[in-house]
Coordinates of C-alpha atoms and ligand atoms in Angstrom, one line a residue:
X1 CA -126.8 -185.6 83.2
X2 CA -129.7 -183.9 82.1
X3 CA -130.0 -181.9 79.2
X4 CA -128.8 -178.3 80.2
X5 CA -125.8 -179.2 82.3
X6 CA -124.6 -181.1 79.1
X7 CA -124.8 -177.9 77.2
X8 CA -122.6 -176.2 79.6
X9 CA -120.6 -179.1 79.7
X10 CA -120.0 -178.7 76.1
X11 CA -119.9 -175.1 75.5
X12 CA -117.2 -175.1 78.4
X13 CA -115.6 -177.3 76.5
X14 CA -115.0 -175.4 73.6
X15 CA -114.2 -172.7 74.8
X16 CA -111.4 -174.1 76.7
X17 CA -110.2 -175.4 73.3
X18 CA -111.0 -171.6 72.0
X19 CA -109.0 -170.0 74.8
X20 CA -106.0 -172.8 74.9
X21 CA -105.7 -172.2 71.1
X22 CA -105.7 -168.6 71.4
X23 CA -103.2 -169.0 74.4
X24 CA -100.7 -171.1 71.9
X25 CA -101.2 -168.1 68.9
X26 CA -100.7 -165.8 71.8
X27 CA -97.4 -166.8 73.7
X28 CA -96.1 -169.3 71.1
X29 CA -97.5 -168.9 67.5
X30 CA -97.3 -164.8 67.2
X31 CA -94.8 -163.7 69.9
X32 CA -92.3 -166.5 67.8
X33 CA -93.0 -164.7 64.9
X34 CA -91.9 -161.3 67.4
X35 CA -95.7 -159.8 67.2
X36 CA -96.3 -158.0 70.9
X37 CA -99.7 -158.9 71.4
X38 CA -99.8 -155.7 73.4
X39 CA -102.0 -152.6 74.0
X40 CA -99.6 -150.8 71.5
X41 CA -102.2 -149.3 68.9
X42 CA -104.2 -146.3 69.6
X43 CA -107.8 -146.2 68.2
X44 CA -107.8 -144.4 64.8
X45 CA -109.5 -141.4 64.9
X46 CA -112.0 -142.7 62.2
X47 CA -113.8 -144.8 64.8
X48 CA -114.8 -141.5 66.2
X49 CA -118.3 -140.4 65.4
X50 CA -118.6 -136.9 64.5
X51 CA -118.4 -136.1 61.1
X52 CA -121.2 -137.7 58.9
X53 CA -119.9 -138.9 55.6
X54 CA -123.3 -140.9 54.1
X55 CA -122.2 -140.0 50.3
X56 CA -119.9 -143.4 49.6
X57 CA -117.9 -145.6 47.0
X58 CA -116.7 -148.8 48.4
X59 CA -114.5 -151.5 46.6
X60 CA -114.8 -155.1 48.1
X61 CA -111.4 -156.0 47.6
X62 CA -108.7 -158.1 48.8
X63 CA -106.3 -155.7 51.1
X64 CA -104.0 -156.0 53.8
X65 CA -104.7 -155.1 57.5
X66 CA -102.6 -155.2 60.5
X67 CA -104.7 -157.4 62.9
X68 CA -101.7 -157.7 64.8
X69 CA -99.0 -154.9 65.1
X70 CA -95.9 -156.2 62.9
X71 CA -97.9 -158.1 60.5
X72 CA -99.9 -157.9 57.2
X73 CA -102.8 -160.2 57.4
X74 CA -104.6 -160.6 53.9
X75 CA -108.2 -159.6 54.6
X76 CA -111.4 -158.4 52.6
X77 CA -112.2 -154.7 52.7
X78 CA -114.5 -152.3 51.2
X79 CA -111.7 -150.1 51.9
X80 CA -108.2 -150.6 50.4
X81 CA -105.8 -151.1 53.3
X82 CA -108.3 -150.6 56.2
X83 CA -111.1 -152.3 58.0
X84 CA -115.0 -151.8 59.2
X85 CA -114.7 -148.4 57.8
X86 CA -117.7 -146.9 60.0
X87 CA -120.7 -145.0 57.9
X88 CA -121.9 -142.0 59.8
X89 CA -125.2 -140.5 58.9
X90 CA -128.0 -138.2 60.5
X91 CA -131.3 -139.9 61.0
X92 CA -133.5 -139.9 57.9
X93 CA -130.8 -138.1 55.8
X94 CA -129.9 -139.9 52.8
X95 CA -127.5 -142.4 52.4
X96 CA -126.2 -143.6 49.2
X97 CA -123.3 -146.2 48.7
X98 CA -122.1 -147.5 45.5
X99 CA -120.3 -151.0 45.9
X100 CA -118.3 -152.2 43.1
X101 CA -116.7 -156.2 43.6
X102 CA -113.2 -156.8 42.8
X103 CA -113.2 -159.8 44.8
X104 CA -112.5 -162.8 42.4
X105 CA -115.3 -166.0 42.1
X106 CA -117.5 -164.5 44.9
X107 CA -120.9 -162.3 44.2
X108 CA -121.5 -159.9 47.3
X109 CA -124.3 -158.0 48.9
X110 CA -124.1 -155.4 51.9
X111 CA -126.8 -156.0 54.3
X112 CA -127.7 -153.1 56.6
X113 CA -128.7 -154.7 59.6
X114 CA -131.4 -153.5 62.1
X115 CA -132.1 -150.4 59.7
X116 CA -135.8 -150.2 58.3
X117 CA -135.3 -149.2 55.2
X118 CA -137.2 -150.5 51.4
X119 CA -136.9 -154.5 50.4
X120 CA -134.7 -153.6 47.6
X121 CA -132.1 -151.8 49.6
X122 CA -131.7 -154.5 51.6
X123 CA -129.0 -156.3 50.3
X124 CA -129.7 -160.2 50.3
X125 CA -128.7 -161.5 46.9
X126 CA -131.4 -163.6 45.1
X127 CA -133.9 -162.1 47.5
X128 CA -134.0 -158.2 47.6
X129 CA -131.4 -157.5 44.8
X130 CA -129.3 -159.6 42.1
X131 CA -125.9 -160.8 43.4
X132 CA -123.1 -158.3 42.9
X133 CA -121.0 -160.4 40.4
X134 CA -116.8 -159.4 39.8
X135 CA -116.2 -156.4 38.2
X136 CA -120.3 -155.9 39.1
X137 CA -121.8 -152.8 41.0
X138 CA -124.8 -152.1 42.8
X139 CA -125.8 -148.7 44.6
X140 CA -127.7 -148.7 47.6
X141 CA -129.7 -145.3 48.3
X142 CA -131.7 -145.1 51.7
X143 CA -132.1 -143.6 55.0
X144 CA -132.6 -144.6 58.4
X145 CA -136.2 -143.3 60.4
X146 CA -134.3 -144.8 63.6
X147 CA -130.9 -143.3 65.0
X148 CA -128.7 -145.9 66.9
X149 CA -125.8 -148.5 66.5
X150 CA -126.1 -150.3 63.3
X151 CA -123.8 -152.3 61.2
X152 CA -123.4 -153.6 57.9
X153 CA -122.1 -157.2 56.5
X154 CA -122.4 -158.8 53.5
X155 CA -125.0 -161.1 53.2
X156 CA -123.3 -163.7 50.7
X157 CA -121.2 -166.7 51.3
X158 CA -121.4 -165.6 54.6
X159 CA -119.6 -167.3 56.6
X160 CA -116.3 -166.7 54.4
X161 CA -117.0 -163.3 53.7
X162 CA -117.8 -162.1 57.4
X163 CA -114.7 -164.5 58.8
X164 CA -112.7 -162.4 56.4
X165 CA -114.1 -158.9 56.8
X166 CA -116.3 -157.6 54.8
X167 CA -118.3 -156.1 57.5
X168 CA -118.5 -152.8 59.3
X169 CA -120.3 -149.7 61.8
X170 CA -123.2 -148.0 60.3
X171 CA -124.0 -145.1 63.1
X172 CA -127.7 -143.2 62.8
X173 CA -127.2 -139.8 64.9
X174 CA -129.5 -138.4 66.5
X175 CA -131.4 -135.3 65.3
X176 CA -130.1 -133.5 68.4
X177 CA -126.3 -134.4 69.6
X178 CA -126.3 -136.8 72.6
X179 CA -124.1 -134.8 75.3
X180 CA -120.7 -136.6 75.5
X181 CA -117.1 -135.3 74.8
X182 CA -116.5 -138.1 72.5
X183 CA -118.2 -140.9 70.8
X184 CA -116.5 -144.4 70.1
X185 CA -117.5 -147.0 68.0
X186 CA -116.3 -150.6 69.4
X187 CA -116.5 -153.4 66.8
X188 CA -115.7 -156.5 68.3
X189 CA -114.6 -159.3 66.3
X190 CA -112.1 -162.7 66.4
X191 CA -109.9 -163.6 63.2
X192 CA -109.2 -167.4 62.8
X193 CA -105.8 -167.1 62.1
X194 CA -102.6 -169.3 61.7
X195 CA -98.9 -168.9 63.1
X196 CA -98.2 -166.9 60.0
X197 CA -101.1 -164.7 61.3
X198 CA -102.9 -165.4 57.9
X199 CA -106.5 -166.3 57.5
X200 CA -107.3 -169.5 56.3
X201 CA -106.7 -170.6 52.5
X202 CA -109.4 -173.0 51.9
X203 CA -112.5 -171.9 53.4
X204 CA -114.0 -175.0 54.6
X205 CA -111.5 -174.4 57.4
X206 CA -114.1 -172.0 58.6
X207 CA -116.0 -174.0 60.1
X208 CA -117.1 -177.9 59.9
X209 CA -120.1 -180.6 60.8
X210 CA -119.1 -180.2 64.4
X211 CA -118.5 -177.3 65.2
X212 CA -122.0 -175.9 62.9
X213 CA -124.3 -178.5 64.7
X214 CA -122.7 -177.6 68.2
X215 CA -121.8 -173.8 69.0
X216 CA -120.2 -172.4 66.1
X217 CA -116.2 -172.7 65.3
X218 CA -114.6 -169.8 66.9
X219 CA -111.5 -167.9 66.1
X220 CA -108.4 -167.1 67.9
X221 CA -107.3 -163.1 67.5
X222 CA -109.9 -160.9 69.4
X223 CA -110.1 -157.3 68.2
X224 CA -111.6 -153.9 68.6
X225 CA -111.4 -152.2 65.7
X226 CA -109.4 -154.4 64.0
X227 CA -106.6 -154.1 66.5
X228 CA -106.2 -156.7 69.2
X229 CA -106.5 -154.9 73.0
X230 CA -106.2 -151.5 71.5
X231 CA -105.7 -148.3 73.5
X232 CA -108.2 -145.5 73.7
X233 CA -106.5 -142.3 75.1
X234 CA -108.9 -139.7 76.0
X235 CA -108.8 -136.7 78.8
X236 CA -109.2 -136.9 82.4
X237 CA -113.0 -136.7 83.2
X238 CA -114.3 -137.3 80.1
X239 CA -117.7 -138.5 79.5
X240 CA -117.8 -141.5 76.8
X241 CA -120.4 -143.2 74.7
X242 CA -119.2 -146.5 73.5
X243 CA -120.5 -148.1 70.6
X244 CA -120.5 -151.6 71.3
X245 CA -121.1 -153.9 67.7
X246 CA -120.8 -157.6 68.2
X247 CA -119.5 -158.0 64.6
X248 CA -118.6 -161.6 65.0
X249 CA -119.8 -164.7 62.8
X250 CA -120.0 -166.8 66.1
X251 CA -118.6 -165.6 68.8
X252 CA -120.4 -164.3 72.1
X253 CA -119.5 -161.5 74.0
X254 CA -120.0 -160.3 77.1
X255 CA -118.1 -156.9 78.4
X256 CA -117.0 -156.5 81.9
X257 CA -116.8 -152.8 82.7
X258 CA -115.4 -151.5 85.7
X259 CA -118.0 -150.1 88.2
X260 CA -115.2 -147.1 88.3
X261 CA -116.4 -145.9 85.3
X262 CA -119.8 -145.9 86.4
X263 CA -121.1 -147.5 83.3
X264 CA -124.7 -146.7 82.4
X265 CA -126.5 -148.6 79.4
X266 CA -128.7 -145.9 77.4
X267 CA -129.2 -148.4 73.9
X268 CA -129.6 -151.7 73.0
X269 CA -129.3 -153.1 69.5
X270 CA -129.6 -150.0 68.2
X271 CA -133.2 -148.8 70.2
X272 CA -133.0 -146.7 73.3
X273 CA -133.9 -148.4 76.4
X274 CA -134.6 -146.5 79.7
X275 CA -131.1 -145.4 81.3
X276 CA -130.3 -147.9 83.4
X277 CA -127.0 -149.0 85.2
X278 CA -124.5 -150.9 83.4
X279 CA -124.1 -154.8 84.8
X280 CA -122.8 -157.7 82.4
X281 CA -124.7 -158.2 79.0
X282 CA -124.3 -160.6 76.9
X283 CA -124.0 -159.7 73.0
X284 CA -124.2 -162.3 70.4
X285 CA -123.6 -162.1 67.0
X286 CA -125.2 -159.0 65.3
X287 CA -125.9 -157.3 68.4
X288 CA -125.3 -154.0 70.2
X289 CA -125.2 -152.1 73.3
X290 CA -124.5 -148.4 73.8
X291 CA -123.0 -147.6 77.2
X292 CA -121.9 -144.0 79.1
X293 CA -118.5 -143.9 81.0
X294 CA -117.3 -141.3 83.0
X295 CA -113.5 -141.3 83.0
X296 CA -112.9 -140.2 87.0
X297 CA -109.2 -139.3 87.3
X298 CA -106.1 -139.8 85.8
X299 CA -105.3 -143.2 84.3
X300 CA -102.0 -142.9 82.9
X301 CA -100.6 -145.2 85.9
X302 CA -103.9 -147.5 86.0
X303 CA -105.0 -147.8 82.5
X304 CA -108.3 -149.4 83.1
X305 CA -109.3 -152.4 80.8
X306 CA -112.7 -153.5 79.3
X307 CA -112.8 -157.1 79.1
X308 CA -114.9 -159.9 77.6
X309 CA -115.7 -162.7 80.0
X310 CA -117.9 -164.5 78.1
X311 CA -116.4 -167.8 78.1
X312 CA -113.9 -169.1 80.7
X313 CA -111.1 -166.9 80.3
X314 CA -111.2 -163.1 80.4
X315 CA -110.1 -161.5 77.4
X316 CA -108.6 -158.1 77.4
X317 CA -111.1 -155.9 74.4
X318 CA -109.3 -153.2 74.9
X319 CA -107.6 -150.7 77.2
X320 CA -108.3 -146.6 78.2
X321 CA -105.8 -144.2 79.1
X322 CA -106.0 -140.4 79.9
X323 CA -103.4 -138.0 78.6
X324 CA -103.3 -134.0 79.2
X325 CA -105.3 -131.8 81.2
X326 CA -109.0 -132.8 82.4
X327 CA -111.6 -131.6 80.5
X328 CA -113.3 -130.2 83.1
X329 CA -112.7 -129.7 87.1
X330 CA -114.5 -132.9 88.0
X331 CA -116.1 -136.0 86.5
X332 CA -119.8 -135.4 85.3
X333 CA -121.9 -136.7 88.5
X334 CA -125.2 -136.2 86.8
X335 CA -127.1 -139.6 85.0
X336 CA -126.2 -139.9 81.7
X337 CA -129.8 -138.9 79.9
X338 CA -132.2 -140.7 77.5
X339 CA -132.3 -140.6 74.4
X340 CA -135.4 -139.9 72.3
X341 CA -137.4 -142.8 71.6
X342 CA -137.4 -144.5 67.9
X343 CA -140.6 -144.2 65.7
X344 CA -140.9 -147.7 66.1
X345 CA -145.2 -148.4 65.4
X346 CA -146.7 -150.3 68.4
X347 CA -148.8 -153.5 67.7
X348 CA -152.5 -153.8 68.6
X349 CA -152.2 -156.9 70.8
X350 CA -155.6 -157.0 71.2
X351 CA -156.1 -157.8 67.6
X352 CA -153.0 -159.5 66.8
X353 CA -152.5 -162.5 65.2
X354 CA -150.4 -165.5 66.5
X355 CA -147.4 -167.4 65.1
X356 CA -145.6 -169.6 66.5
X357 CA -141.8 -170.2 65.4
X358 CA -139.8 -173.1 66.2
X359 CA -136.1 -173.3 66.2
X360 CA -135.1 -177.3 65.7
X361 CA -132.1 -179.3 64.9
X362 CA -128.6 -179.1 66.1
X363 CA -126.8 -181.9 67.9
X364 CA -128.7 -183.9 70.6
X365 CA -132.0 -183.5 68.4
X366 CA -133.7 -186.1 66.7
X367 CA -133.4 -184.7 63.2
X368 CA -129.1 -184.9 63.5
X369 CA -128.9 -187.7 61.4
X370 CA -130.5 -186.2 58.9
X371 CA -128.2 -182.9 59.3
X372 CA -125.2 -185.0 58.9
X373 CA -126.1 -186.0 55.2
X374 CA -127.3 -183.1 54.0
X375 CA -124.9 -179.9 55.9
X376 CA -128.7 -178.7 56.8
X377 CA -128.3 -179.1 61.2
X378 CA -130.7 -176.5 61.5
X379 CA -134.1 -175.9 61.0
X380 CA -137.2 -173.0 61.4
X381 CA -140.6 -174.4 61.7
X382 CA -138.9 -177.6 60.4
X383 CA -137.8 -176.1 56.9
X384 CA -134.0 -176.2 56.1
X385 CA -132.3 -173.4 54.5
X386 CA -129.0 -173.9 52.7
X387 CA -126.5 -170.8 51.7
X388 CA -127.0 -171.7 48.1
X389 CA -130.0 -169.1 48.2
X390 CA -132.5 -171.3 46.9
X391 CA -135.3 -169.5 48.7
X392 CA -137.4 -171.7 49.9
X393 CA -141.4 -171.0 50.3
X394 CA -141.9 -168.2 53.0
X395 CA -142.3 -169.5 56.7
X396 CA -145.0 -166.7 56.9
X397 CA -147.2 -164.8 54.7
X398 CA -148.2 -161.6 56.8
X399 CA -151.0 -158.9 55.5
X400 CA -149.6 -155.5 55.5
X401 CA -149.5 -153.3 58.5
X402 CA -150.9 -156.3 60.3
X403 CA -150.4 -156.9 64.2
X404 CA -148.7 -159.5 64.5
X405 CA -147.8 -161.7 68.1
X406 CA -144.6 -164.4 67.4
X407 CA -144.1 -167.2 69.4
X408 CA -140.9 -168.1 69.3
X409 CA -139.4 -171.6 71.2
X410 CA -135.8 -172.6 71.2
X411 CA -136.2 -176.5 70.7
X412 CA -132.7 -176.8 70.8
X413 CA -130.1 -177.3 73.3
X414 CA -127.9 -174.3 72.1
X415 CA -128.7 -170.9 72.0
X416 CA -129.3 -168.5 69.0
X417 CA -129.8 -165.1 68.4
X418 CA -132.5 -164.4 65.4
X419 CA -132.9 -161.6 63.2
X420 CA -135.2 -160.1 61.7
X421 CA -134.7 -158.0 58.5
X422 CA -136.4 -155.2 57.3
X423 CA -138.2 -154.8 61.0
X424 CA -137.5 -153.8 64.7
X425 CA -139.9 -155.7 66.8
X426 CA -140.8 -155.7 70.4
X427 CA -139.9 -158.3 73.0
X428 CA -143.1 -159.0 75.1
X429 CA -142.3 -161.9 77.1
X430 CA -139.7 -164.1 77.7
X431 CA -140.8 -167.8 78.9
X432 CA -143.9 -166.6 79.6
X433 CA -142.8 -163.6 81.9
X434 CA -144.0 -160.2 80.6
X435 CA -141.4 -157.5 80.8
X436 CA -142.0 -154.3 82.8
X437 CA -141.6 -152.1 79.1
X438 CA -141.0 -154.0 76.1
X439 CA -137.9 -154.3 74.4
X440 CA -137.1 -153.2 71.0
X441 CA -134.9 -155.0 68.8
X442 CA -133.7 -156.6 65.3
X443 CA -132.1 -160.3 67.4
X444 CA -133.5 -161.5 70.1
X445 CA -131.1 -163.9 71.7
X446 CA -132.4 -167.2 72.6
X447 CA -131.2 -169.6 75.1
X448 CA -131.7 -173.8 74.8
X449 CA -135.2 -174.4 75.7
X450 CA -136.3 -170.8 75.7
X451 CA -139.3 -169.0 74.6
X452 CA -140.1 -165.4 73.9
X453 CA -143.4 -163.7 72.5
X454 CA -142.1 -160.6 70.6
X455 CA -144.8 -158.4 68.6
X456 CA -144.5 -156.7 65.1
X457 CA -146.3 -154.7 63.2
X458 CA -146.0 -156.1 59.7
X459 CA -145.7 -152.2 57.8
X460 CA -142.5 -152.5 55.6
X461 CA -143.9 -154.8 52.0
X462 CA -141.8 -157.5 50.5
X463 CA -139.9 -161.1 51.1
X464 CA -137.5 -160.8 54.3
X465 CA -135.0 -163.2 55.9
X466 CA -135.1 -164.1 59.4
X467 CA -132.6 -166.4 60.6
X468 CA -130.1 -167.0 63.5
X469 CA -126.8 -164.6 63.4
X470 CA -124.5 -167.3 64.6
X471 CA -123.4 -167.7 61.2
X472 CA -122.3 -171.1 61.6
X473 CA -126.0 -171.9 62.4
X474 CA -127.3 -169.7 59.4
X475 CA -125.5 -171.4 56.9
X476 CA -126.4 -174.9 57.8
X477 CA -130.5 -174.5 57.6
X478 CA -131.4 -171.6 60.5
X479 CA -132.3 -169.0 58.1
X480 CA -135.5 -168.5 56.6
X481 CA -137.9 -165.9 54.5
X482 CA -141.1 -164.6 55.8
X483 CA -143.4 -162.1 53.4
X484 CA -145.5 -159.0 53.9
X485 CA -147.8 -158.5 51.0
Ligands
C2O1 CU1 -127.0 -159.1 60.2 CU2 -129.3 -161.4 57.7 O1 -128.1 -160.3 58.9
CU2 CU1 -128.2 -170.4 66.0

């Protein structure tokens, strides 16, 4: 068995304990406790995006939230009794957020991922800003030059504070309104929870050696929203944009959308790409795709489900149905349109500088042994990060407004999707092979053995993170600091 087939061999493994887990919850654990794990919940409204509301005071608190209709799951919230409250703002308005912390014995930070925005607003504790202690505020005043899908998360303890929810939607209109009748966000997540449908006491039931050395410990409740298999009800011949946030600490998804909807991709991560028709992307962790339905007919009878089939086992996301009159005589035939391009600066490759970045470590690597003694699996350019913060030297030291060409090389046998902060960079090649226009991004998504140029130009100052957003893998050494001076 070579090296790649036992990677499938052991993701496939997992996920069949994933799925049989989730299974047991399903049809023993939560229907005993008379949950319906049914489409039952409508979308709330608030996942809409229309009105902007960038003008914000958010408590991190401990609330409760009904993952699953019928019970009260104890989560963490910026929000008292709701979850992944989306922010809404127009592109380069102002956004200002005040956090205060009521959560007890942990210091927080919101990070506003894929958004290129000033180091200090940035919101890595002990990095960009000091940690938001209990009782502690912190007010965070930017705006976004790029319009897109975004999110927020915090960006300490992170493995605990994502599992329990302190994450959520950060939408960038655009200057001009995209034309669609309505706009949805869809923030996919999965809870770990137990048969009392509570998340886990003790944290280090997160996640353990295994699992953060192998894939990343998954949970068992997949949501939309919050809600698991929600219901979207919209008119007959509507035309949709849907707001797809991977929002998970370690779970992959991949949507399956019916070619009846005639599904057309017009974003990724965030950046427009060129209009192109929908077929099966995978999102990890952090990432984003923006997609155009057209709702044909009526689907009262045939509610049509969006599915993840990432692993194994198809998992329902969630579910639309039509109610009322159409909104028009017939389904919109034209292509959906594209939207304007991001200011994003281009590099000059002829004068770029190269770095090379190594991803290492993991199971089935050479340095495991050493992983199991210190929690570090992980490793960039063979420097192991730990959560405690302790910063360690930059990987990179970059001159300002530099051009700069990244090798990257996946010299593991699992994959990872890495983040930047502070920057949206370019995809140039991947394993050698140029793409026709590149691709930009915050995470590129690696798989084992992989390798991708990608090219930045180095224009936002100050000392960054970059690290994998399987949080598993970010917490146990993939994570690492590069600086623009
Ligand atoms: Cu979305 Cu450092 O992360
Ligand atoms: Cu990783």
């Amino acid at each position: 068995m070579n090296r790649r087939s036992f990677i499938h061999y052991t993701q496939q493994g997992l996920t069949k304990a994933g799925t049989l887990w989730l299974a047991s919850l399903g049809n023993f654990g939560l229907t005993a406790l008379g949950a319906s794990v049914n489409s039952s919940t409508n979308f709330d409204g608030k996942l809409k995006v229309d009105k902007t509301n960038a003008k914000l005071s958010y408590v991190a608190q401990e609330t409760d939230w009904k993952i699953i209709e019928g019970i009260s799951t104890k989560i963490w919230s910026f929000n008292k009794n709701n979850f992944a409250m989306p922010i809404i703002a127009e592109v380069n308005s102002n956004i200002d957020v005040r956090v205060k912390n009521l959560i007890n014995k942990q210091s927080i930070g919101i990070h506003w991922h894929g958004i290129r925005l000033p180091n200090n607003m940035d919101g890595v504790p002990g990095l960009t800003q000091p940690p938001i202690g209990f009782n502690d505020s912190f007010r965070y005043k930017y705006s976004s030059p790029d319009a897109g899908t975004f999110w927020y998360h915090t960006h300490s303890n992170s493995l605990e504070q994502l599992r329990r929810g302190l994450i959520g939607p950060l939408i960038i209109k655009e200057s001009k309104n995209y034309p669609v009748d309505e706009d949805i966000i869809i923030m996919m997540n999965d809870w770990l929870l137990n048969r009392n449908g509570q998340l886990p006491k003790n944290p280090s039931q997160f996640t353990n050696q295994h699992f953060m050395s192998h894939d990343g410990m998954l949970g068992n409740v997949i949501t939309v929203n919050g809600k698991v298999n929600p219901s979207l009800v919209i008119s007959p011949h509507s035309r949709l944009r849907l707001r797809f946030i991977n929002g998970a600490t370690t779970r992959i998804f991949a949507p399956e959308i019916s070619t009846a909807l005639n599904p057309y991709v017009i974003a990724y991560d965030g950046n427009p790409v060129p209009v192109r028709k929908y077929q099966k992307v995978t999102l990890a962790p952090g990432m984003r795709m923006d997609v155009i339905v057209d709702i044909k007919g009526n689907l009262s009878n045939t509610a049509q489900r969006i599915y993840d089939n990432s692993y194994s086992l198809p998992i329902d996301l969630f579910t639309l149905k039509t109610t009322g009159n159409p909104i028009r005589k017939n389904v919109l035939k034209e292509r959906p349109p594209q939207l304007p391009k991001n200011p994003i600066p281009k590099p000059n490759l002829n004068r770029a500088k190269k770095y090379r970045l190594e991803l290492g470590g993991g199971a089935m690597s050479p340095g495991m042994m050493m992983g199991m003694f210190s929690g570090l699996f992980w490793a960039l350019n063979g420097e192991r990060m730990g959560e405690d913060h302790n910063y360690n030297k930059p990987l990179f030291s970059f001159k300002r407004n530099e051009s700069v060409l990244l090798e990257l090389h996946n010299n593991t046998s699992f994959a990872h999707p890495i983040h930047m902060h502070g920057y949206i960079f370019w995809i140039m090649s991947i394993n050698g092979n140029k793409l026709k226009e590149p691709l930009a991004t915050d995470t590129i998504y690696l798989n084992p053995d992989q390798n991708a140029d990608i090219a930045v130009v180095m224009d936002n100052p100050g000392k960054w993170m970059i690290h994998c957003h399987i949080i598993d893998h970010q917490v146990s050494g993939m994570m690492g600091i590069f600086e623009v001076v």
